[in-house]
C-alpha atoms as an extended CHARMM CRD file, in Angstrom:
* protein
*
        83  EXT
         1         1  UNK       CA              0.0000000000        0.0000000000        0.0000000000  PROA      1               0.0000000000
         2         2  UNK       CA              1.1690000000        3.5280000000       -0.3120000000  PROA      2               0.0000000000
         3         3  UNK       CA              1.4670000000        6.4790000000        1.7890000000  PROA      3               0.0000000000
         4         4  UNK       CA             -1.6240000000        7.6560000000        0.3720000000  PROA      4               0.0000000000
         5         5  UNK       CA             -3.4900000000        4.8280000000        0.3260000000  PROA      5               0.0000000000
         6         6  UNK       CA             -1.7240000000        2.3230000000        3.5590000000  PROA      6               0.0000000000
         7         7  UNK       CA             -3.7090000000        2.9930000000        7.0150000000  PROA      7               0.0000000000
         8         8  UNK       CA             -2.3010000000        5.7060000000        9.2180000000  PROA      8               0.0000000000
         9         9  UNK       CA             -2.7930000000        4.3470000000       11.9000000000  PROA      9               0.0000000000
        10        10  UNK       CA             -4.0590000000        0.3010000000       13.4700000000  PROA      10              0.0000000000
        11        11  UNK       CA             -7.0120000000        1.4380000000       14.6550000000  PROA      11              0.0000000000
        12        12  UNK       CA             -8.0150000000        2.8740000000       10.9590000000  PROA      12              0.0000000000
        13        13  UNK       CA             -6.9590000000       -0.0990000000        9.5290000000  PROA      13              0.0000000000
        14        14  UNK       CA             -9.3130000000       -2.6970000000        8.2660000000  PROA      14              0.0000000000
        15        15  UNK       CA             -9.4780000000       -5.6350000000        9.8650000000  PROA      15              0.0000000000
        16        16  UNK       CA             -8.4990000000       -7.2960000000        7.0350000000  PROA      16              0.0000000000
        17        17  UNK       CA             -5.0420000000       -5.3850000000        7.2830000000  PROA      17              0.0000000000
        18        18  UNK       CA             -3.6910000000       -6.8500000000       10.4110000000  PROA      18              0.0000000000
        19        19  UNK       CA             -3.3080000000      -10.4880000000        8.9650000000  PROA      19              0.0000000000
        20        20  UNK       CA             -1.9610000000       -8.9380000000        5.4630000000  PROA      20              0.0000000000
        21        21  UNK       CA              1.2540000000       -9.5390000000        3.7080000000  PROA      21              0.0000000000
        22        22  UNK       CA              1.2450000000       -6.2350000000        2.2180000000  PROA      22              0.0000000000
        23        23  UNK       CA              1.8120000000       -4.7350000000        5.4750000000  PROA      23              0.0000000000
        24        24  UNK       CA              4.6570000000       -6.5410000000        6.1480000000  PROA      24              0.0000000000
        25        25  UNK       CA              6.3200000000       -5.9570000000        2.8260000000  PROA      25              0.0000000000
        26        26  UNK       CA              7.2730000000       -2.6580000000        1.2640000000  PROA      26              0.0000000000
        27        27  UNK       CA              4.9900000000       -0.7150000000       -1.2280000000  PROA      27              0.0000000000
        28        28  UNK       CA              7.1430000000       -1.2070000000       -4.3650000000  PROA      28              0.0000000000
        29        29  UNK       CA              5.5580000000       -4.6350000000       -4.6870000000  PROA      29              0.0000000000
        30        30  UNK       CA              2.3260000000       -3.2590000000       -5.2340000000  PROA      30              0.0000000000
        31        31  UNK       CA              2.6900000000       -0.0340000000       -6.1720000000  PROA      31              0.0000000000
        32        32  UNK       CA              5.4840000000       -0.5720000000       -9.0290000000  PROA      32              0.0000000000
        33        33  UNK       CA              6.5310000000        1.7880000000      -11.6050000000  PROA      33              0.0000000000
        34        34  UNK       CA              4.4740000000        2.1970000000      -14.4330000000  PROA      34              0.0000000000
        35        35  UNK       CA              5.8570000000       -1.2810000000      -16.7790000000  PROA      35              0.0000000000
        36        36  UNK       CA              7.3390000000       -3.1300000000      -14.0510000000  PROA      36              0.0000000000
        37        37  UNK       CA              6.0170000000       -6.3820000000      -13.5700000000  PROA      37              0.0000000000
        38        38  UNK       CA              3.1190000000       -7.0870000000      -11.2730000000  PROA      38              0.0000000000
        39        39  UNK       CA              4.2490000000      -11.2460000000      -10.9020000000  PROA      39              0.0000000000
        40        40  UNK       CA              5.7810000000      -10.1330000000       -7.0320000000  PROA      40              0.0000000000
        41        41  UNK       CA              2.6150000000       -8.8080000000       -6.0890000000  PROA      41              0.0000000000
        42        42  UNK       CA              0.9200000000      -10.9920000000       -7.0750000000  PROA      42              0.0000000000
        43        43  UNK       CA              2.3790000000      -13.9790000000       -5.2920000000  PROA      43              0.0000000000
        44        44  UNK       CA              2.6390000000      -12.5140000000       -2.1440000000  PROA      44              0.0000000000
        45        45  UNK       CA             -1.4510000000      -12.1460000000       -2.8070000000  PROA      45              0.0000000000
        46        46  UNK       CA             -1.9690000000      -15.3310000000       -3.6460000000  PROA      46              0.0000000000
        47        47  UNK       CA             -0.7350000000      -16.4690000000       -0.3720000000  PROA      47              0.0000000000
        48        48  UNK       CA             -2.8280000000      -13.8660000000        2.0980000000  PROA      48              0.0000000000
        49        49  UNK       CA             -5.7250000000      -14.7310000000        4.1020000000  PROA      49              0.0000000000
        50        50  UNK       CA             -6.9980000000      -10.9040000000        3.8980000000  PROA      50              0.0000000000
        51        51  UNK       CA             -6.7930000000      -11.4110000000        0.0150000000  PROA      51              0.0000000000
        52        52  UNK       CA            -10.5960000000      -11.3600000000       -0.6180000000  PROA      52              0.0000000000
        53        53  UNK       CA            -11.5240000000       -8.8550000000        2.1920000000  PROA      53              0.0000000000
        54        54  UNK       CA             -8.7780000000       -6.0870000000        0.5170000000  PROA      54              0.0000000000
        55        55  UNK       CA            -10.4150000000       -6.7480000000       -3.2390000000  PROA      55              0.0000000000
        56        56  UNK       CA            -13.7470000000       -5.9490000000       -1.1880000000  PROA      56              0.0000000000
        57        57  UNK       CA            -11.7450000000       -2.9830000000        0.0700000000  PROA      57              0.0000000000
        58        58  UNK       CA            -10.4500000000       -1.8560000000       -3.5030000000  PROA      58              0.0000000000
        59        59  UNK       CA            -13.5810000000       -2.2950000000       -5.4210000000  PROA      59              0.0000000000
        60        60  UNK       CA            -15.7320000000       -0.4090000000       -2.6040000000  PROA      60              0.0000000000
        61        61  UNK       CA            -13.1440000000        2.5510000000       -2.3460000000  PROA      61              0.0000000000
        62        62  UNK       CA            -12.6170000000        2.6870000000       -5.9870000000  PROA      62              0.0000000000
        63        63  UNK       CA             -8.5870000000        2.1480000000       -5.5610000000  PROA      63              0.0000000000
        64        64  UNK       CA             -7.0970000000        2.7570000000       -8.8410000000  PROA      64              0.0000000000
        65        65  UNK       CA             -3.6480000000        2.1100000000       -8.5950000000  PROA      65              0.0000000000
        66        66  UNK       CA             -1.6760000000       -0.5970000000       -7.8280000000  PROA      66              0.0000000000
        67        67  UNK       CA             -2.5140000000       -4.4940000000       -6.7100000000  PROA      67              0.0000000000
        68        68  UNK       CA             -5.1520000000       -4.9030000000       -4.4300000000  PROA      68              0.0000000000
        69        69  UNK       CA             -6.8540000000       -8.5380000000       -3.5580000000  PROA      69              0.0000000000
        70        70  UNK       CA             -4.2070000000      -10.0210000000       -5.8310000000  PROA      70              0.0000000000
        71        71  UNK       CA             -5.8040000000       -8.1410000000       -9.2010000000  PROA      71              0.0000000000
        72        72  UNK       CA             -3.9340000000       -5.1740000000      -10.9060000000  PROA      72              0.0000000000
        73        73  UNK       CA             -5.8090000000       -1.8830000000      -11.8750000000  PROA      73              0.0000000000
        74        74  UNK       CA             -7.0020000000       -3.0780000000      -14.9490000000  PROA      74              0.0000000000
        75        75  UNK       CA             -8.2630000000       -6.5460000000      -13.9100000000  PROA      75              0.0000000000
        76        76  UNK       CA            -10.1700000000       -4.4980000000      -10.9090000000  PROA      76              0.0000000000
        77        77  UNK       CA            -11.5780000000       -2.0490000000      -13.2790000000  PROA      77              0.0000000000
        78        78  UNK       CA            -13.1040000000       -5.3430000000      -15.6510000000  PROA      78              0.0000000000
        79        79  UNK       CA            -14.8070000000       -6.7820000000      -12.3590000000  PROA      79              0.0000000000
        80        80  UNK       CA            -16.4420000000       -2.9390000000      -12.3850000000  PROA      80              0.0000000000
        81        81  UNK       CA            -20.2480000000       -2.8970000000      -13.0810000000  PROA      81              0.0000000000
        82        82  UNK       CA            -20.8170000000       -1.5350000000      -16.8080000000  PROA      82              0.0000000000
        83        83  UNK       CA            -23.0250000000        2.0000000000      -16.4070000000  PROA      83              0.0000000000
């Protein structure tokens, strides 16, 4: 997560954020320059129990950037309700 985005503070943090990976691991996994490769990410998703409750998170705050639940910003904006 980044500054902007990571919880301030534990008791602003989801519950969902205390059993993460992400917060024990550095943003640059998820929030990578533009054309580095996601694969990192990823991985370290693919192996968190708060996985599914952080997509929730994502898709419900309309997170644009970076990997959230495992799914980059394009594969979050797909799962996005057509208007």
């Amino acid at each position: 997560m980044s500054a902007t985005t990571e919880p301030a503070a534990a008791a602003a943090a989801p519950a969902w954020y205390e059993v993460a990976l992400c917060a024990q691991t550095g943003p640059e996994f998820f929030f990578p320059e533009p054309g580095s490769s996601l694969r990192e990410a990823k991985r370290l998703c693919a192996a968190c129990e708060g996985r599914a409750a952080c997509l929730e998170y994502a898709l419900a705050n309309d997170e644009r950037f970076g990997v959230w639940g495992g799914l980059s910003e394009a594969e979050r904006h797909a799962l996005r309700p057509r208007r």
